[in-house]
PDB file of C-alpha atoms in Angstrom:
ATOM      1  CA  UNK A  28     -15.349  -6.084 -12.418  1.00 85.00           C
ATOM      2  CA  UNK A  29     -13.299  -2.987 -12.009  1.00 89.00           C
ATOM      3  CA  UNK A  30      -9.815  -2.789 -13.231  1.00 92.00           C
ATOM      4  CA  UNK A  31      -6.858  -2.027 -11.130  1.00 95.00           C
ATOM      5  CA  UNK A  32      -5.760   1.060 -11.963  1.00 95.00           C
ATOM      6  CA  UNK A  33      -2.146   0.671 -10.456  1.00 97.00           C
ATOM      7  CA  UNK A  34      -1.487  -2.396 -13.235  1.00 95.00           C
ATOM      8  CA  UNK A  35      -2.459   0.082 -16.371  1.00 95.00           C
ATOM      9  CA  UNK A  36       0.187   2.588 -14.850  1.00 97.00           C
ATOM     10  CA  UNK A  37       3.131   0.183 -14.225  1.00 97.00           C
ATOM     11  CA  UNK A  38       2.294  -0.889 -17.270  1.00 95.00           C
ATOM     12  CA  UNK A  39       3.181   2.161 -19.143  1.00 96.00           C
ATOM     13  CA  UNK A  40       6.208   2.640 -16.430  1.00 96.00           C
ATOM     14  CA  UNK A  41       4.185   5.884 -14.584  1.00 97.00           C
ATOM     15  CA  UNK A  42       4.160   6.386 -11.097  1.00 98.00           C
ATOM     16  CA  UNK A  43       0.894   6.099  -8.685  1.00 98.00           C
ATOM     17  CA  UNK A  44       0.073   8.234  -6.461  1.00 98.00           C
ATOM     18  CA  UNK A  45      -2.021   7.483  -3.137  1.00 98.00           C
ATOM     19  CA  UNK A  46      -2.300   8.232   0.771  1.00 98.00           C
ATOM     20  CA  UNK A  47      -2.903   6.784   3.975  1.00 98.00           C
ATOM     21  CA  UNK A  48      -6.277   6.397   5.627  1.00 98.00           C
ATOM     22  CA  UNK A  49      -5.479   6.022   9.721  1.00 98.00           C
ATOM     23  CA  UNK A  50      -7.638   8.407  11.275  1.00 97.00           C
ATOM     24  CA  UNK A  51     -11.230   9.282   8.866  1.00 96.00           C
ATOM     25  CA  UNK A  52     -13.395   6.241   8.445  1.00 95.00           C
ATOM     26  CA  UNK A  53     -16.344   8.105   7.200  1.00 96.00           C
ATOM     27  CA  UNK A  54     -16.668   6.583   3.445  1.00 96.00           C
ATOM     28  CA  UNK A  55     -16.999  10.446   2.348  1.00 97.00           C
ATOM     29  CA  UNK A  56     -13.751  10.602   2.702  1.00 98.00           C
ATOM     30  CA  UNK A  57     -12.788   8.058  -0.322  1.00 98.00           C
ATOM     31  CA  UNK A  58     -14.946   9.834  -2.674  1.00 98.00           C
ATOM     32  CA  UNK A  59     -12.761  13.322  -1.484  1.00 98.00           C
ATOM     33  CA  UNK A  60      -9.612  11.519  -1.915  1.00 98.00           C
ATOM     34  CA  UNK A  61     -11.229   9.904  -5.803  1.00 98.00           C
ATOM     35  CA  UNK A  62     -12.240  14.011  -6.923  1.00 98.00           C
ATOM     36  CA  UNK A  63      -8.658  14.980  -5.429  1.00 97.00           C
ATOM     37  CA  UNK A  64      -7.097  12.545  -8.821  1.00 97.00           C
ATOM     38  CA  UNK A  65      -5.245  10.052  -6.321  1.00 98.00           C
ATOM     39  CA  UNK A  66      -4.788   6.757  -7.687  1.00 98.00           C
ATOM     40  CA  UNK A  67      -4.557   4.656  -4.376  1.00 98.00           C
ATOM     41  CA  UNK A  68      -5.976   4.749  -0.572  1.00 98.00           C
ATOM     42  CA  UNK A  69      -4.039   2.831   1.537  1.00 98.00           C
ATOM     43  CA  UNK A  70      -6.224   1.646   4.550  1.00 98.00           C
ATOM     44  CA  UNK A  71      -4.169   1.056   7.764  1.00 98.00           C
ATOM     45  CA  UNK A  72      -5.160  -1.906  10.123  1.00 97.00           C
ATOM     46  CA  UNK A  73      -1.524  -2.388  11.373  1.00 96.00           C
ATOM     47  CA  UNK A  74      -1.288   1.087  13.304  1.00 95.00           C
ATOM     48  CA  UNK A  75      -5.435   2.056  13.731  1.00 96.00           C
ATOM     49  CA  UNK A  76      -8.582   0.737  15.530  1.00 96.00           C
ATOM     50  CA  UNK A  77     -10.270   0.220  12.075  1.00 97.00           C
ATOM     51  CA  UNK A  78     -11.719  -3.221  12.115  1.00 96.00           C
ATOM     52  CA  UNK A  79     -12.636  -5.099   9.487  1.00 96.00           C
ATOM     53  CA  UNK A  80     -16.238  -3.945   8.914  1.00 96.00           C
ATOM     54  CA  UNK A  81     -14.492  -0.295   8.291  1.00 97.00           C
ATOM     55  CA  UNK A  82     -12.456  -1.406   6.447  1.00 97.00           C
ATOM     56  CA  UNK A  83     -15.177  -3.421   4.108  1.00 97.00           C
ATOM     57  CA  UNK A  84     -16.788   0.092   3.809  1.00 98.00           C
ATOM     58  CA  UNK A  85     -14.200   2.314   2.938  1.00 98.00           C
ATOM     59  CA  UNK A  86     -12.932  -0.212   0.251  1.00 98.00           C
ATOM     60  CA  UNK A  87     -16.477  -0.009  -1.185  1.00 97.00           C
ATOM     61  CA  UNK A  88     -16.552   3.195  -1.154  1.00 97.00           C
ATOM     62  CA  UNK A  89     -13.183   3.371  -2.783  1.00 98.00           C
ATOM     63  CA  UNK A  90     -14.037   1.258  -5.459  1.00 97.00           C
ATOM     64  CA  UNK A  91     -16.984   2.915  -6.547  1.00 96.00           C
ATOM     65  CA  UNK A  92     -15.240   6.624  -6.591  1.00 97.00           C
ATOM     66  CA  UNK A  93     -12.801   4.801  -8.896  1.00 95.00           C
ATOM     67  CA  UNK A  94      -9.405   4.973  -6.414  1.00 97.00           C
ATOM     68  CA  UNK A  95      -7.837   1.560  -5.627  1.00 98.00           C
ATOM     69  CA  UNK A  96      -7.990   0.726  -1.935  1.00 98.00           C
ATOM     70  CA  UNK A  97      -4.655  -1.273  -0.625  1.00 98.00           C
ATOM     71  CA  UNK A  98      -5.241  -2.598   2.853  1.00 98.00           C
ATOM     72  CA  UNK A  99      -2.114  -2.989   5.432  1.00 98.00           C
ATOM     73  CA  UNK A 100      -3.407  -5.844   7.484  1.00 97.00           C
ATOM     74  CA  UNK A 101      -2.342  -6.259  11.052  1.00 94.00           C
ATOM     75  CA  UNK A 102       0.215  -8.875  10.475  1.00 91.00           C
ATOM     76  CA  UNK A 103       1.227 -11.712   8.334  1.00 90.00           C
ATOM     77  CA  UNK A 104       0.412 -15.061  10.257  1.00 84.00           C
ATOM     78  CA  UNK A 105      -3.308 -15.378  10.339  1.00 88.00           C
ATOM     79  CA  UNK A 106      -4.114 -16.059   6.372  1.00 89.00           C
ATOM     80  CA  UNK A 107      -7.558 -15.091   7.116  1.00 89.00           C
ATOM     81  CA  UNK A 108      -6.475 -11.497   8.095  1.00 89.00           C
ATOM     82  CA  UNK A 109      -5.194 -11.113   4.589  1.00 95.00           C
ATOM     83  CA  UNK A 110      -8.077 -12.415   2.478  1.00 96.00           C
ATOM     84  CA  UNK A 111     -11.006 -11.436   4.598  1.00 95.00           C
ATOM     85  CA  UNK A 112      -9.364  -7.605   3.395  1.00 97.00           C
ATOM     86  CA  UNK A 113      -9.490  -8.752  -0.009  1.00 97.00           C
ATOM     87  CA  UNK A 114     -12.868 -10.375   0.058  1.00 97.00           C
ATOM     88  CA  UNK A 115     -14.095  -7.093   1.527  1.00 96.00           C
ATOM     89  CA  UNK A 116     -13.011  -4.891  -1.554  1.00 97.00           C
ATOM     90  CA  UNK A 117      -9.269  -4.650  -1.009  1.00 98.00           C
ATOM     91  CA  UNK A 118      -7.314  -4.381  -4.744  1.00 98.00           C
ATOM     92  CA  UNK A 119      -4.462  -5.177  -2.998  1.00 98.00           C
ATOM     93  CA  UNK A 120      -2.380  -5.569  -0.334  1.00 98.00           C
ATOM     94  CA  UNK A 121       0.454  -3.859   1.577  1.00 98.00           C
ATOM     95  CA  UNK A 122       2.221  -6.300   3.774  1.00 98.00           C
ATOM     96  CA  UNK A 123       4.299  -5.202   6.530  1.00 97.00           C
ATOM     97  CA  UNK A 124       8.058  -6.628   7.568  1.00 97.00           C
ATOM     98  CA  UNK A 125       8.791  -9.162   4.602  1.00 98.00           C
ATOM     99  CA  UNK A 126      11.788 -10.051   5.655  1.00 97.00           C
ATOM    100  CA  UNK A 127      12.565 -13.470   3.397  1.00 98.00           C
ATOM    101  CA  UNK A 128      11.391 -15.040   0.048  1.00 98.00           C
ATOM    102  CA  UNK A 129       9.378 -18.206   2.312  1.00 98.00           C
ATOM    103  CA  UNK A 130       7.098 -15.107   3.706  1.00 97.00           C
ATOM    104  CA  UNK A 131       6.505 -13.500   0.865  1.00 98.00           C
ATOM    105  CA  UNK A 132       5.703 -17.144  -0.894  1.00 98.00           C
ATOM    106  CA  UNK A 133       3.072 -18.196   1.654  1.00 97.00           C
ATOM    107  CA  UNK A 134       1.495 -15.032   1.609  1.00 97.00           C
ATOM    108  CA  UNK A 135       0.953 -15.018  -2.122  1.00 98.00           C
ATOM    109  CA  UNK A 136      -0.266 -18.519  -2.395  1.00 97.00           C
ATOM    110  CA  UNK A 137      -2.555 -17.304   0.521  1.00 97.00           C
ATOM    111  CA  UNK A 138      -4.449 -14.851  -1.688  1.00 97.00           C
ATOM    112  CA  UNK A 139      -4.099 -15.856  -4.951  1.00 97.00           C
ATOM    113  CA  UNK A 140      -6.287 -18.163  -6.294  1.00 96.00           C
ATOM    114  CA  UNK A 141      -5.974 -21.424  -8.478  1.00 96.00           C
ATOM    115  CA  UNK A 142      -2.845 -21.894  -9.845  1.00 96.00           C
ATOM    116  CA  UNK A 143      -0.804 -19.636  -8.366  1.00 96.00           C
ATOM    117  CA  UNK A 144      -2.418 -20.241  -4.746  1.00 95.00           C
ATOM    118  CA  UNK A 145      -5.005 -21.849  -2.196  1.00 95.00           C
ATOM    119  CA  UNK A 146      -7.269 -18.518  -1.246  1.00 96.00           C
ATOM    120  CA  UNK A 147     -10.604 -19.608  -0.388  1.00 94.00           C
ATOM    121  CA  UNK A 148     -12.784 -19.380  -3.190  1.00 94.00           C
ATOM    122  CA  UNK A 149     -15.512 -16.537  -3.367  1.00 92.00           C
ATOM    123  CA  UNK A 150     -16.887 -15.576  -6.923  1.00 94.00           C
ATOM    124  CA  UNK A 151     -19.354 -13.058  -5.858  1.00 94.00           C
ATOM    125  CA  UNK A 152     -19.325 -10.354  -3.760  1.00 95.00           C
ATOM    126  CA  UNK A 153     -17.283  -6.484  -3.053  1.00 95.00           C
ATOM    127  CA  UNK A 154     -14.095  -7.941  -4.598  1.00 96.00           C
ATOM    128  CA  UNK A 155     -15.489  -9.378  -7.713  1.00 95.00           C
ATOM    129  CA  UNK A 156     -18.295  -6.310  -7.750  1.00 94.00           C
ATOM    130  CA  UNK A 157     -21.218  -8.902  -7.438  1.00 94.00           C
ATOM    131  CA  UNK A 158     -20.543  -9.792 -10.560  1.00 93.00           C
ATOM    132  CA  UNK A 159     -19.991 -13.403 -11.683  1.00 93.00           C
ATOM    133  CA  UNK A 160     -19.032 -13.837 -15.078  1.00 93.00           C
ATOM    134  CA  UNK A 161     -19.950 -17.370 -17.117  1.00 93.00           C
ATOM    135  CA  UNK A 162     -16.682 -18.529 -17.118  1.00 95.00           C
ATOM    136  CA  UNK A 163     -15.105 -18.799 -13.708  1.00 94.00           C
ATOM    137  CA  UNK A 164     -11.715 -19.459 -15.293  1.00 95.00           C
ATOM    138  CA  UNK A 165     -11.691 -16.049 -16.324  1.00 95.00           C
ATOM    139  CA  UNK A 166     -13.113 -14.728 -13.604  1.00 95.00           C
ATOM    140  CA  UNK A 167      -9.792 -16.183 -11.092  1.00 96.00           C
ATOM    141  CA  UNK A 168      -7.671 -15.528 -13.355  1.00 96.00           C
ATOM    142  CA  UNK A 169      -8.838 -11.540 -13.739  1.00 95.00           C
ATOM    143  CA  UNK A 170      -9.360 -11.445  -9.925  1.00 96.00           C
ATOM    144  CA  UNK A 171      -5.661 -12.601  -9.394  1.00 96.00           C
ATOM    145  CA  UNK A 172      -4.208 -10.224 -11.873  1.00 95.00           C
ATOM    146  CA  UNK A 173      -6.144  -7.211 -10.829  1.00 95.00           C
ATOM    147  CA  UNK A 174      -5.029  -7.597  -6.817  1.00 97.00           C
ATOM    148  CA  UNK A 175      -1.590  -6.278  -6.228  1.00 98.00           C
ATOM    149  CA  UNK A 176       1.124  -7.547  -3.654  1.00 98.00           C
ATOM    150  CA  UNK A 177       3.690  -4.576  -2.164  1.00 98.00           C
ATOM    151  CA  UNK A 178       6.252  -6.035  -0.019  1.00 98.00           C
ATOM    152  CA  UNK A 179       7.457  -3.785   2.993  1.00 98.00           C
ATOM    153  CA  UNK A 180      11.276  -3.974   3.380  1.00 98.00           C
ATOM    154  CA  UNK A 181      11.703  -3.051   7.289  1.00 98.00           C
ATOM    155  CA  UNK A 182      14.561  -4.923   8.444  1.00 98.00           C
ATOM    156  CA  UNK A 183      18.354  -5.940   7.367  1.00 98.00           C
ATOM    157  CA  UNK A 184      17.175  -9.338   7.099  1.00 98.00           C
ATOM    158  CA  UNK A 185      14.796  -8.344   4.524  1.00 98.00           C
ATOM    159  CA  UNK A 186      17.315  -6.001   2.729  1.00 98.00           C
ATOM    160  CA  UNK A 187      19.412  -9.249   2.235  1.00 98.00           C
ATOM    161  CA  UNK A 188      16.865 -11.119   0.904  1.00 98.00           C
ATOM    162  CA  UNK A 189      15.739  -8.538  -1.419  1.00 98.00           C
ATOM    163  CA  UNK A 190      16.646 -10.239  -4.662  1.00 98.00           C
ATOM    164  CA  UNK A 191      14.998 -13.315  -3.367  1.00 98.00           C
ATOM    165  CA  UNK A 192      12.101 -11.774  -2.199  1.00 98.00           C
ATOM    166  CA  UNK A 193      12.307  -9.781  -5.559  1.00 98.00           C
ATOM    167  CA  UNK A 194      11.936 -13.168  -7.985  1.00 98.00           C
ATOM    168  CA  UNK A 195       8.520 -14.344  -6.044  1.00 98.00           C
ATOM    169  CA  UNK A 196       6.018 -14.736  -8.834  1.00 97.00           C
ATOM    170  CA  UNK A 197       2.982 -12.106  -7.807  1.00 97.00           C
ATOM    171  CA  UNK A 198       5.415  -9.565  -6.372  1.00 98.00           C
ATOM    172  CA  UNK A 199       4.162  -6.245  -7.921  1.00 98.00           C
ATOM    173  CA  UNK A 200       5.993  -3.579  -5.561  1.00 98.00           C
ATOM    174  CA  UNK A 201       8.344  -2.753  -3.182  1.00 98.00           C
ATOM    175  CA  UNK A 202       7.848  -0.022  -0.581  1.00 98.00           C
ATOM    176  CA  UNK A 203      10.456   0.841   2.267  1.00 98.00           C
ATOM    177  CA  UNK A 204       9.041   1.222   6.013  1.00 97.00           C
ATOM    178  CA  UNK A 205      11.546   3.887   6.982  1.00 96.00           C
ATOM    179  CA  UNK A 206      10.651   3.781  10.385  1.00 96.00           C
ATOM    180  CA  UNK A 207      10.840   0.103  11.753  1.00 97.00           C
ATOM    181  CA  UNK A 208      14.250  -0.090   8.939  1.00 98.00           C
ATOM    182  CA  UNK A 209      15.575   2.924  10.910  1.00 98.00           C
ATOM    183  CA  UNK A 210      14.990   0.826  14.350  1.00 97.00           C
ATOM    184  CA  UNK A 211      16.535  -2.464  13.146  1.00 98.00           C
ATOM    185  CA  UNK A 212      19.744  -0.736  11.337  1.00 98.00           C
ATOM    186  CA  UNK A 213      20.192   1.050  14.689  1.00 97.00           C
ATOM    187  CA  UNK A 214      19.642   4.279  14.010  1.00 97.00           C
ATOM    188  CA  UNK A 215      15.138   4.822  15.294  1.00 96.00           C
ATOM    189  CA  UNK A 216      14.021   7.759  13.822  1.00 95.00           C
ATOM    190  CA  UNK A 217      17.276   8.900  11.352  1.00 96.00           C
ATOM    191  CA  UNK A 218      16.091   8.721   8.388  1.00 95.00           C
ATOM    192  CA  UNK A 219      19.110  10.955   6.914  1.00 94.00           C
ATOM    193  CA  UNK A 220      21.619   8.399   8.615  1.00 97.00           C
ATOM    194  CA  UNK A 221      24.206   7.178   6.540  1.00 97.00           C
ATOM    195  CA  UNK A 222      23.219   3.534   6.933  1.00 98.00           C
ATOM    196  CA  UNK A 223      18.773   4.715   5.978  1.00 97.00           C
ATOM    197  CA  UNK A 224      20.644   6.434   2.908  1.00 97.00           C
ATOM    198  CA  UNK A 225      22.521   2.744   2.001  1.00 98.00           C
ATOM    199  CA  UNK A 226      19.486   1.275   2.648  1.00 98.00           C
ATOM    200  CA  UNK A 227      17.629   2.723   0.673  1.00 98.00           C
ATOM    201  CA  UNK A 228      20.028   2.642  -2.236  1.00 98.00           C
ATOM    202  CA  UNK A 229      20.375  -1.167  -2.132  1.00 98.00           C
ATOM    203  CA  UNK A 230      16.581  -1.086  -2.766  1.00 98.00           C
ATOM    204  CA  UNK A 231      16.349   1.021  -5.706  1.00 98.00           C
ATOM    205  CA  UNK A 232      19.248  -0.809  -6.928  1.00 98.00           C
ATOM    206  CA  UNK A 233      17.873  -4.284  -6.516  1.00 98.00           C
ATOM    207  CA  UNK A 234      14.441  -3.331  -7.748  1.00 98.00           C
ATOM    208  CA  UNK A 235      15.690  -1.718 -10.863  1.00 98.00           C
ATOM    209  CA  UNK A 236      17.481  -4.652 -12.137  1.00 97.00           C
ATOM    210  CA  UNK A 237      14.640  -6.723 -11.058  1.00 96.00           C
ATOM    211  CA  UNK A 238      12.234  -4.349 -12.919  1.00 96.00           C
ATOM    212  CA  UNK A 239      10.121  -4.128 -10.171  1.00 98.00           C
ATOM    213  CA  UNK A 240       8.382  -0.559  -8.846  1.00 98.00           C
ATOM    214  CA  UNK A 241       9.566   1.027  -5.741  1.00 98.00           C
ATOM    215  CA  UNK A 242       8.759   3.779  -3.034  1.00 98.00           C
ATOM    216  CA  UNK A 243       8.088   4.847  -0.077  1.00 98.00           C
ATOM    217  CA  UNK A 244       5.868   8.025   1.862  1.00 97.00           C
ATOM    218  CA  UNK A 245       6.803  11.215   0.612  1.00 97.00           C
ATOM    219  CA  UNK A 246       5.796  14.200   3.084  1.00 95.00           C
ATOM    220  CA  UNK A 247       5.979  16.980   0.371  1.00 95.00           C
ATOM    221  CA  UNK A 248       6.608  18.335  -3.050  1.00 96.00           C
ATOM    222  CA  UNK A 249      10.012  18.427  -2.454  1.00 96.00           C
ATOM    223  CA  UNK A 250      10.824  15.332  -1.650  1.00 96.00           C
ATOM    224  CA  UNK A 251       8.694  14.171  -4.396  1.00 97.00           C
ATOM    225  CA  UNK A 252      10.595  15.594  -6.888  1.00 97.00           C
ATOM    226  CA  UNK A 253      13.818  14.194  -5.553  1.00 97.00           C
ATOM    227  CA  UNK A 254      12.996  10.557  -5.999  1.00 98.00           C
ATOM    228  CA  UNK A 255      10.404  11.231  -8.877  1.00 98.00           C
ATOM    229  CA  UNK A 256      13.899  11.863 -10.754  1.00 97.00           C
ATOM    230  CA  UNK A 257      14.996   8.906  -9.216  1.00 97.00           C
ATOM    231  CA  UNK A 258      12.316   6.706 -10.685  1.00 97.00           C
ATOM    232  CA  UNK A 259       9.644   5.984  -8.326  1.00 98.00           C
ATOM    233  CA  UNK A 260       6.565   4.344  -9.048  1.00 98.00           C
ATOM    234  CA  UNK A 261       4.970   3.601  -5.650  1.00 98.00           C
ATOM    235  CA  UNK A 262       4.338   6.966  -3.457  1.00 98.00           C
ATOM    236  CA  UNK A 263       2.043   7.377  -1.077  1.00 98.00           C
ATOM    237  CA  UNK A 264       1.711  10.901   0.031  1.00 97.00           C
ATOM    238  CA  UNK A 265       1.481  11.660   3.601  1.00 96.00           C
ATOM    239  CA  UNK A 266      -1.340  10.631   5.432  1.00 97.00           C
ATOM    240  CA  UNK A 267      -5.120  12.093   6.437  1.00 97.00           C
ATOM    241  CA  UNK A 268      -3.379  13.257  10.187  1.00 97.00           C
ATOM    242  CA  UNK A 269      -0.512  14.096   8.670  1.00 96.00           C
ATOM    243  CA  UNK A 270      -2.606  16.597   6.148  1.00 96.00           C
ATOM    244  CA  UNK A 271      -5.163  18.156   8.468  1.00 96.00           C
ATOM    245  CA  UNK A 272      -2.509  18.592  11.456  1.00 96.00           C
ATOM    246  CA  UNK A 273       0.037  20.692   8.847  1.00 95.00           C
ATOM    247  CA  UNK A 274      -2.862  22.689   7.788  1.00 96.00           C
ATOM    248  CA  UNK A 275      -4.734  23.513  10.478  1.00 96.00           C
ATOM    249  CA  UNK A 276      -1.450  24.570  12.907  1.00 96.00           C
ATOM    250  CA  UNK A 277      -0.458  26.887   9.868  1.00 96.00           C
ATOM    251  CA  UNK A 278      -3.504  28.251   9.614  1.00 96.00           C
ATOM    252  CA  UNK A 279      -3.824  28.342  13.630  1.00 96.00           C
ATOM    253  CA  UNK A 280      -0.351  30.108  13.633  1.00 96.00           C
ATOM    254  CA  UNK A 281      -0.658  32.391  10.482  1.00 96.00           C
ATOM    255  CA  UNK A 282      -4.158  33.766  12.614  1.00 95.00           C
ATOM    256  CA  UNK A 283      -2.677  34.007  15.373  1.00 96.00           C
ATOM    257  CA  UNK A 284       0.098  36.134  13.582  1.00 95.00           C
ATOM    258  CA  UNK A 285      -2.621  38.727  11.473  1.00 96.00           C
ATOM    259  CA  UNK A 286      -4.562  38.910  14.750  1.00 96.00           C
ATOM    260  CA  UNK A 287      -1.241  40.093  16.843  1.00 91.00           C
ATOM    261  CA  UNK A 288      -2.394  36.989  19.385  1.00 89.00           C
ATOM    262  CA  UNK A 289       0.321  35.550  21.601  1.00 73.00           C
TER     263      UNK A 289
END
């Protein structure tokens, strides 16, 4: 079964690097993003018509061009929404508006299996490969280590359950949702506010003592370099309409400029 490429570079305290998948659900795309030297796709169901069957694809796909695919499902309540990603390939999961320790708790014992949790039990198939390996011991207990768990922080009620939220066993990362967080501090769409710049500090705060990786979307280099100083370990990088909308109205503009077009 294929490792989890986002453990080994915690691990050694290195950042990963990744993207979001809303728009292109041709599995091409995963290989493109694989020979690019991203470590993680994440696959949006929250915010996109991708259903399931895309998603199994793409995750596939993902898999086999060696890039971890991380799957935000559509919500928390249906447990079935959460492992039928992971079943389908998923090496992980992003889960959006964790806003208490209890969440975060029955999520985990959703999709972890024996000990740790009660996930339905599936030894063969996209997440496990098709392999099945002698021992099935081994086998749950490599599946379990090699799926990851980021926790979105959207809310204040989440902020102030950080450090709880932060001591759940199978936590592996924290990633900020600026946008909803902006919303629920009062301040939609600010993310230089004074109370998005708090915010954000109580996370890095709480997650360093906690030793746990944090991050959030980065939009360019610039910005990268900013919190890479900071210590960031979780970043996706834009997104796919994000990418091809910057460059293509450049380029639109910048012909329009050589070719004196109004």
């Amino acid at each position: 079964m294929r490792p989890n490429p986002l453990k080994a570079l915690w691990a050694e305290g290195k950042p990963a690097f990744g993207t979001w998948c809303t728009l292109v659900n041709h599995p091409r795309f995963m290989k493109l993003l694989a020979a690019c030297g991203l470590d993680f796709v994440i696959l949006e169901m929250e915010h996109t018509d991708f259903t399931i069957r895309d998603v199994s694809t793409l995750a596939l796909m993902a898999r086999e061009a060696g890039i971890a695919p991380i799957v935000r499902p559509p919500g928390l309540l249906s447990p079935h929404d959460l492992t039928r990603a992971l079943d389908a390939g998923a090496q992980g999961l992003l889960l959006p508006n964790v806003a208490d320790a209890e969440t975060l708790e029955r999520v985990v014992k959703a999709t972890k299996y024996h000990p740790r949790g009660e996930r339905i039990l599936n030894l063969r198939g996209p997440h496990t490969d098709y392999l099945r390996l002698a021992n099935p011991a081994e086998q749950i207990a490599r599946i379990n280590a090699g799926s990851i768990t980021v926790a979105m922080i959207e809310t204040q009620r989440g902020l102030d359950a950080l450090p709880e939220i932060c001591a759940v066993d199978g936590l592996d990362a924290v990633m900020i949702g600026p946008d909803d967080l902006s919303q629920d501090l009062g301040v939609p769409g600010l993310l230089n506010d004074p109370k998005m710049q708090a915010a954000t500090e109580r996370v890095i705060a709480v997650c360093d003592e906690k030793n746990i990786p944090w991050g959030f979307s980065c939009q360019d280099l610039q910005a990268a370099e900013k919190w890479l100083a900071r210590g960031i370990r979780w970043m996706p990088f834009a997104n796919d309409a994000a990418v091809l909308f910057n460059s293509f109205s450049a380029a639109a503009t910048g012909l329009k400029t050589l070719s004196q077009r109004n």
